[in-house]
PDB file of C-alpha atoms in Angstrom:
ATOM      1  CA  UNK J   1      80.513 -21.976  17.642  1.00 74.00           C
ATOM      2  CA  UNK J   2      79.968 -19.556  14.755  1.00 78.00           C
ATOM      3  CA  UNK J   3      77.134 -21.725  13.506  1.00 80.00           C
ATOM      4  CA  UNK J   4      75.578 -21.760  16.947  1.00 80.00           C
ATOM      5  CA  UNK J   5      75.769 -17.939  17.163  1.00 80.00           C
ATOM      6  CA  UNK J   6      74.267 -17.602  13.687  1.00 75.00           C
ATOM      7  CA  UNK J   7      71.378 -19.906  14.598  1.00 77.00           C
ATOM      8  CA  UNK J   8      70.811 -18.008  17.866  1.00 82.00           C
ATOM      9  CA  UNK J   9      70.930 -14.712  15.956  1.00 77.00           C
ATOM     10  CA  UNK J  10      68.381 -15.968  13.400  1.00 75.00           C
ATOM     11  CA  UNK J  11      66.204 -17.501  16.124  1.00 78.00           C
ATOM     12  CA  UNK J  12      66.116 -14.188  18.016  1.00 80.00           C
ATOM     13  CA  UNK J  13      65.064 -12.334  14.905  1.00 79.00           C
ATOM     14  CA  UNK J  14      62.821 -15.027  13.396  1.00 79.00           C
ATOM     15  CA  UNK J  15      59.518 -13.136  13.933  1.00 81.00           C
ATOM     16  CA  UNK J  16      60.989 -10.080  12.222  1.00 81.00           C
ATOM     17  CA  UNK J  17      62.301 -12.155   9.298  1.00 80.00           C
ATOM     18  CA  UNK J  18      58.947 -13.894   8.858  1.00 82.00           C
ATOM     19  CA  UNK J  19      57.186 -10.527   8.874  1.00 83.00           C
ATOM     20  CA  UNK J  20      59.618  -9.215   6.265  1.00 84.00           C
ATOM     21  CA  UNK J  21      59.046 -12.266   4.030  1.00 85.00           C
ATOM     22  CA  UNK J  22      55.266 -11.839   4.417  1.00 87.00           C
ATOM     23  CA  UNK J  23      55.390  -8.135   3.479  1.00 86.00           C
ATOM     24  CA  UNK J  24      57.527  -8.808   0.415  1.00 89.00           C
ATOM     25  CA  UNK J  25      55.208 -11.652  -0.675  1.00 88.00           C
ATOM     26  CA  UNK J  26      52.144  -9.408  -0.307  1.00 86.00           C
ATOM     27  CA  UNK J  27      53.796  -6.634  -2.316  1.00 86.00           C
ATOM     28  CA  UNK J  28      54.676  -9.014  -5.149  1.00 86.00           C
ATOM     29  CA  UNK J  29      51.166 -10.556  -5.131  1.00 85.00           C
ATOM     30  CA  UNK J  30      49.559  -7.073  -5.188  1.00 85.00           C
ATOM     31  CA  UNK J  31      51.697  -6.004  -8.134  1.00 83.00           C
ATOM     32  CA  UNK J  32      50.776  -9.147 -10.083  1.00 81.00           C
ATOM     33  CA  UNK J  33      47.058  -8.689  -9.263  1.00 82.00           C
ATOM     34  CA  UNK J  34      47.145  -4.991 -10.241  1.00 79.00           C
ATOM     35  CA  UNK J  35      48.644  -5.903 -13.612  1.00 77.00           C
ATOM     36  CA  UNK J  36      45.954  -8.567 -14.085  1.00 74.00           C
ATOM     37  CA  UNK J  37      43.121  -6.144 -13.224  1.00 71.00           C
ATOM     38  CA  UNK J  38      44.572  -3.452 -15.488  1.00 71.00           C
ATOM     39  CA  UNK J  39      44.714  -5.861 -18.426  1.00 68.00           C
ATOM     40  CA  UNK J  40      41.128  -7.046 -17.849  1.00 65.00           C
ATOM     41  CA  UNK J  41      39.750  -3.558 -17.100  1.00 58.00           C
ATOM     42  CA  UNK J  42      40.711  -2.388 -20.581  1.00 61.00           C
ATOM     43  CA  UNK J  43      38.173  -4.860 -22.026  1.00 61.00           C
ATOM     44  CA  UNK J  44      35.323  -4.194 -19.601  1.00 60.00           C
ATOM     45  CA  UNK J  45      32.439  -1.783 -20.110  1.00 63.00           C
ATOM     46  CA  UNK J  46      29.545  -1.154 -17.784  1.00 60.00           C
ATOM     47  CA  UNK J  47      26.060   0.103 -18.497  1.00 61.00           C
ATOM     48  CA  UNK J  48      23.947   1.156 -15.556  1.00 57.00           C
ATOM     49  CA  UNK J  49      20.225   1.068 -16.145  1.00 55.00           C
ATOM     50  CA  UNK J  50      17.290   1.703 -13.890  1.00 54.00           C
ATOM     51  CA  UNK J  51      14.164  -0.349 -13.640  1.00 57.00           C
ATOM     52  CA  UNK J  52      12.018   0.905 -16.517  1.00 60.00           C
ATOM     53  CA  UNK J  53       8.607   0.882 -14.900  1.00 73.00           C
ATOM     54  CA  UNK J  54       6.912   3.728 -16.771  1.00 87.00           C
ATOM     55  CA  UNK J  55       3.211   4.266 -16.196  1.00 90.00           C
ATOM     56  CA  UNK J  56       1.201   6.725 -18.287  1.00 92.00           C
ATOM     57  CA  UNK J  57      -2.541   7.173 -18.408  1.00 94.00           C
ATOM     58  CA  UNK J  58      -4.857   9.058 -20.760  1.00 95.00           C
ATOM     59  CA  UNK J  59      -7.992  10.413 -19.065  1.00 94.00           C
ATOM     60  CA  UNK J  60     -10.987  12.195 -20.605  1.00 94.00           C
ATOM     61  CA  UNK J  61     -12.045  15.074 -18.392  1.00 93.00           C
ATOM     62  CA  UNK J  62     -15.640  16.170 -17.838  1.00 91.00           C
ATOM     63  CA  UNK J  63     -15.058  19.359 -19.862  1.00 91.00           C
ATOM     64  CA  UNK J  64     -14.170  17.344 -22.993  1.00 90.00           C
ATOM     65  CA  UNK J  65     -10.424  17.793 -22.708  1.00 95.00           C
ATOM     66  CA  UNK J  66      -7.909  15.009 -22.238  1.00 95.00           C
ATOM     67  CA  UNK J  67      -4.918  14.654 -19.954  1.00 95.00           C
ATOM     68  CA  UNK J  68      -1.894  12.390 -20.073  1.00 95.00           C
ATOM     69  CA  UNK J  69      -0.418  11.636 -16.669  1.00 93.00           C
ATOM     70  CA  UNK J  70       2.987  10.171 -15.978  1.00 90.00           C
ATOM     71  CA  UNK J  71       1.885   7.914 -13.124  1.00 86.00           C
ATOM     72  CA  UNK J  72       2.987   8.263  -9.537  1.00 78.00           C
ATOM     73  CA  UNK J  73       3.906   4.569  -9.536  1.00 80.00           C
ATOM     74  CA  UNK J  74       6.554   5.181 -12.198  1.00 77.00           C
ATOM     75  CA  UNK J  75      10.094   5.169 -10.982  1.00 79.00           C
ATOM     76  CA  UNK J  76      11.879   7.314 -13.554  1.00 85.00           C
ATOM     77  CA  UNK J  77      11.258  10.418 -15.668  1.00 89.00           C
ATOM     78  CA  UNK J  78      10.255   9.678 -19.250  1.00 92.00           C
ATOM     79  CA  UNK J  79       9.829  11.095 -22.707  1.00 94.00           C
ATOM     80  CA  UNK J  80       6.184  10.953 -23.797  1.00 96.00           C
ATOM     81  CA  UNK J  81       4.714  11.045 -27.276  1.00 96.00           C
ATOM     82  CA  UNK J  82       1.179  10.492 -28.461  1.00 97.00           C
ATOM     83  CA  UNK J  83      -0.960  10.342 -31.575  1.00 96.00           C
ATOM     84  CA  UNK J  84      -4.563  11.522 -31.806  1.00 96.00           C
ATOM     85  CA  UNK J  85      -6.979   9.454 -33.881  1.00 95.00           C
ATOM     86  CA  UNK J  86     -10.459  10.889 -34.495  1.00 95.00           C
ATOM     87  CA  UNK J  87     -13.458   9.252 -36.201  1.00 94.00           C
ATOM     88  CA  UNK J  88     -17.212   9.172 -36.018  1.00 95.00           C
ATOM     89  CA  UNK J  89     -18.222   6.015 -34.177  1.00 96.00           C
ATOM     90  CA  UNK J  90     -21.601   4.293 -34.384  1.00 96.00           C
ATOM     91  CA  UNK J  91     -23.202   4.271 -30.930  1.00 95.00           C
ATOM     92  CA  UNK J  92     -24.534   0.714 -31.234  1.00 95.00           C
ATOM     93  CA  UNK J  93     -22.269  -1.409 -33.405  1.00 95.00           C
ATOM     94  CA  UNK J  94     -18.997   0.566 -33.134  1.00 93.00           C
ATOM     95  CA  UNK J  95     -18.573   1.093 -36.870  1.00 94.00           C
ATOM     96  CA  UNK J  96     -16.110   3.916 -37.595  1.00 94.00           C
ATOM     97  CA  UNK J  97     -16.715   6.693 -40.120  1.00 93.00           C
ATOM     98  CA  UNK J  98     -13.790   8.672 -41.487  1.00 92.00           C
ATOM     99  CA  UNK J  99     -13.402  12.383 -40.728  1.00 93.00           C
ATOM    100  CA  UNK J 100     -11.255  14.431 -43.062  1.00 91.00           C
ATOM    101  CA  UNK J 101      -8.283  15.706 -40.969  1.00 89.00           C
ATOM    102  CA  UNK J 102      -8.780  19.185 -42.436  1.00 90.00           C
ATOM    103  CA  UNK J 103     -12.190  19.283 -40.672  1.00 93.00           C
ATOM    104  CA  UNK J 104     -10.532  18.872 -37.254  1.00 94.00           C
ATOM    105  CA  UNK J 105      -9.025  21.441 -34.914  1.00 94.00           C
ATOM    106  CA  UNK J 106      -6.536  20.447 -32.235  1.00 95.00           C
ATOM    107  CA  UNK J 107      -5.536  22.245 -29.059  1.00 95.00           C
ATOM    108  CA  UNK J 108      -2.430  20.522 -27.745  1.00 96.00           C
ATOM    109  CA  UNK J 109      -0.529  22.539 -25.154  1.00 95.00           C
ATOM    110  CA  UNK J 110       2.734  21.183 -23.761  1.00 93.00           C
ATOM    111  CA  UNK J 111       3.567  19.263 -26.938  1.00 95.00           C
ATOM    112  CA  UNK J 112       5.220  19.658 -30.323  1.00 95.00           C
ATOM    113  CA  UNK J 113       3.921  17.846 -33.397  1.00 96.00           C
ATOM    114  CA  UNK J 114       6.615  16.481 -35.694  1.00 96.00           C
ATOM    115  CA  UNK J 115       6.428  15.302 -39.297  1.00 95.00           C
ATOM    116  CA  UNK J 116       5.716  11.714 -38.200  1.00 94.00           C
ATOM    117  CA  UNK J 117       2.311  12.859 -36.861  1.00 94.00           C
ATOM    118  CA  UNK J 118       3.157  12.302 -33.200  1.00 96.00           C
ATOM    119  CA  UNK J 119       2.961  14.973 -30.528  1.00 97.00           C
ATOM    120  CA  UNK J 120       6.046  15.001 -28.285  1.00 97.00           C
ATOM    121  CA  UNK J 121       5.496  16.136 -24.715  1.00 96.00           C
ATOM    122  CA  UNK J 122       7.212  19.161 -23.165  1.00 95.00           C
ATOM    123  CA  UNK J 123       6.526  20.484 -19.680  1.00 92.00           C
ATOM    124  CA  UNK J 124       8.041  23.745 -18.430  1.00 90.00           C
ATOM    125  CA  UNK J 125      10.546  23.752 -21.286  1.00 90.00           C
ATOM    126  CA  UNK J 126      11.799  20.260 -20.523  1.00 92.00           C
ATOM    127  CA  UNK J 127      11.186  17.109 -22.559  1.00 94.00           C
ATOM    128  CA  UNK J 128      11.909  14.845 -19.610  1.00 93.00           C
ATOM    129  CA  UNK J 129       8.496  14.469 -18.018  1.00 93.00           C
ATOM    130  CA  UNK J 130       8.856  13.984 -14.273  1.00 91.00           C
ATOM    131  CA  UNK J 131       6.964  11.376 -12.295  1.00 90.00           C
ATOM    132  CA  UNK J 132       3.468  12.644 -11.422  1.00 91.00           C
ATOM    133  CA  UNK J 133       3.440  15.301 -14.174  1.00 93.00           C
ATOM    134  CA  UNK J 134       0.225  15.879 -16.113  1.00 94.00           C
ATOM    135  CA  UNK J 135       0.024  17.083 -19.710  1.00 95.00           C
ATOM    136  CA  UNK J 136      -3.417  18.682 -19.742  1.00 95.00           C
ATOM    137  CA  UNK J 137      -5.749  20.659 -21.982  1.00 96.00           C
ATOM    138  CA  UNK J 138      -5.658  18.385 -25.042  1.00 97.00           C
ATOM    139  CA  UNK J 139      -8.826  19.028 -27.030  1.00 96.00           C
ATOM    140  CA  UNK J 140     -10.212  18.071 -30.445  1.00 95.00           C
ATOM    141  CA  UNK J 141     -13.100  19.881 -32.121  1.00 93.00           C
ATOM    142  CA  UNK J 142     -14.754  19.561 -35.502  1.00 92.00           C
ATOM    143  CA  UNK J 143     -17.173  21.556 -37.604  1.00 89.00           C
ATOM    144  CA  UNK J 144     -18.177  18.504 -39.652  1.00 90.00           C
ATOM    145  CA  UNK J 145     -21.453  16.758 -39.009  1.00 92.00           C
ATOM    146  CA  UNK J 146     -21.813  13.069 -38.250  1.00 93.00           C
ATOM    147  CA  UNK J 147     -23.195  10.778 -40.980  1.00 92.00           C
ATOM    148  CA  UNK J 148     -26.323  10.293 -38.834  1.00 93.00           C
ATOM    149  CA  UNK J 149     -27.602  10.787 -35.312  1.00 94.00           C
ATOM    150  CA  UNK J 150     -26.362   7.268 -34.499  1.00 95.00           C
ATOM    151  CA  UNK J 151     -22.731   8.435 -34.600  1.00 95.00           C
ATOM    152  CA  UNK J 152     -20.681  10.280 -31.972  1.00 94.00           C
ATOM    153  CA  UNK J 153     -17.230  11.809 -32.039  1.00 93.00           C
ATOM    154  CA  UNK J 154     -14.626   9.199 -31.059  1.00 94.00           C
ATOM    155  CA  UNK J 155     -11.248  10.545 -29.948  1.00 94.00           C
ATOM    156  CA  UNK J 156      -8.445   8.118 -29.165  1.00 94.00           C
ATOM    157  CA  UNK J 157      -5.134   9.304 -27.769  1.00 95.00           C
ATOM    158  CA  UNK J 158      -2.480   6.660 -28.228  1.00 95.00           C
ATOM    159  CA  UNK J 159       0.322   7.527 -25.819  1.00 95.00           C
ATOM    160  CA  UNK J 160       3.661   5.884 -25.203  1.00 94.00           C
ATOM    161  CA  UNK J 161       6.652   6.647 -23.037  1.00 93.00           C
ATOM    162  CA  UNK J 162      10.325   5.787 -23.077  1.00 92.00           C
ATOM    163  CA  UNK J 163      13.001   6.112 -20.428  1.00 88.00           C
ATOM    164  CA  UNK J 164      15.277   9.156 -20.415  1.00 87.00           C
ATOM    165  CA  UNK J 165      18.429   7.185 -19.625  1.00 82.00           C
ATOM    166  CA  UNK J 166      20.545   6.658 -21.620  1.00 83.00           C
ATOM    167  CA  UNK J 167      20.036   9.955 -23.410  1.00 81.00           C
ATOM    168  CA  UNK J 168      20.119   8.368 -26.864  1.00 88.00           C
ATOM    169  CA  UNK J 169      17.306   5.909 -26.053  1.00 89.00           C
ATOM    170  CA  UNK J 170      14.729   8.262 -27.566  1.00 92.00           C
ATOM    171  CA  UNK J 171      16.864   8.807 -30.671  1.00 93.00           C
ATOM    172  CA  UNK J 172      17.183   5.073 -31.236  1.00 92.00           C
ATOM    173  CA  UNK J 173      13.529   4.241 -30.537  1.00 93.00           C
ATOM    174  CA  UNK J 174      11.724   7.232 -32.039  1.00 95.00           C
ATOM    175  CA  UNK J 175      14.234   8.889 -34.410  1.00 94.00           C
ATOM    176  CA  UNK J 176      13.646  12.145 -32.553  1.00 95.00           C
ATOM    177  CA  UNK J 177      15.690  14.291 -30.182  1.00 94.00           C
ATOM    178  CA  UNK J 178      15.146  17.235 -27.868  1.00 94.00           C
ATOM    179  CA  UNK J 179      17.761  19.730 -29.072  1.00 92.00           C
ATOM    180  CA  UNK J 180      18.117  23.339 -27.884  1.00 92.00           C
ATOM    181  CA  UNK J 181      14.702  23.337 -26.219  1.00 91.00           C
ATOM    182  CA  UNK J 182      12.782  21.844 -29.174  1.00 94.00           C
ATOM    183  CA  UNK J 183      11.821  18.407 -30.407  1.00 96.00           C
ATOM    184  CA  UNK J 184      13.332  17.610 -33.808  1.00 95.00           C
ATOM    185  CA  UNK J 185      12.948  14.653 -36.136  1.00 95.00           C
ATOM    186  CA  UNK J 186      16.301  13.047 -36.927  1.00 92.00           C
ATOM    187  CA  UNK J 187      17.254  12.486 -40.569  1.00 87.00           C
TER     188      UNK J 187
END
């Protein structure tokens, strides 16, 4: 009779007992999983990078100046640097004739020239050049005369860009950094 009452008692409370067993099992499983995740999380690092589609274009303007545009199709702001190479170029066969750098004058607004010879772009006090931004007014003049009438002044602006994220990308790639509002060459 006692056994029958015990079985009836358990049978009446069976849904509650099953629920209690389920809750305790879930709590134990959660604790084990949390410990597992904590142990693994200590060894995990994550780098988030954007798609590095950086478009820049150098354009000669009708007034003889040059512009560098960070293209509208780019997806991220960028650091921009460029070098200016100037020679006399033969009009027919393309032969180059050297011009002494001391005979050249450069007007390069929105940029800082560092000891490596590159000009590093700055717009409105910021080195991160936003999408669609134009660095304009770049001009090269010379007082020297060409070797003959068959030569013309040949200005080439070799521009490159690098992503701004992570911040040390420019330091690693170019050994330069934008510190306290100025470009500086790293030692």
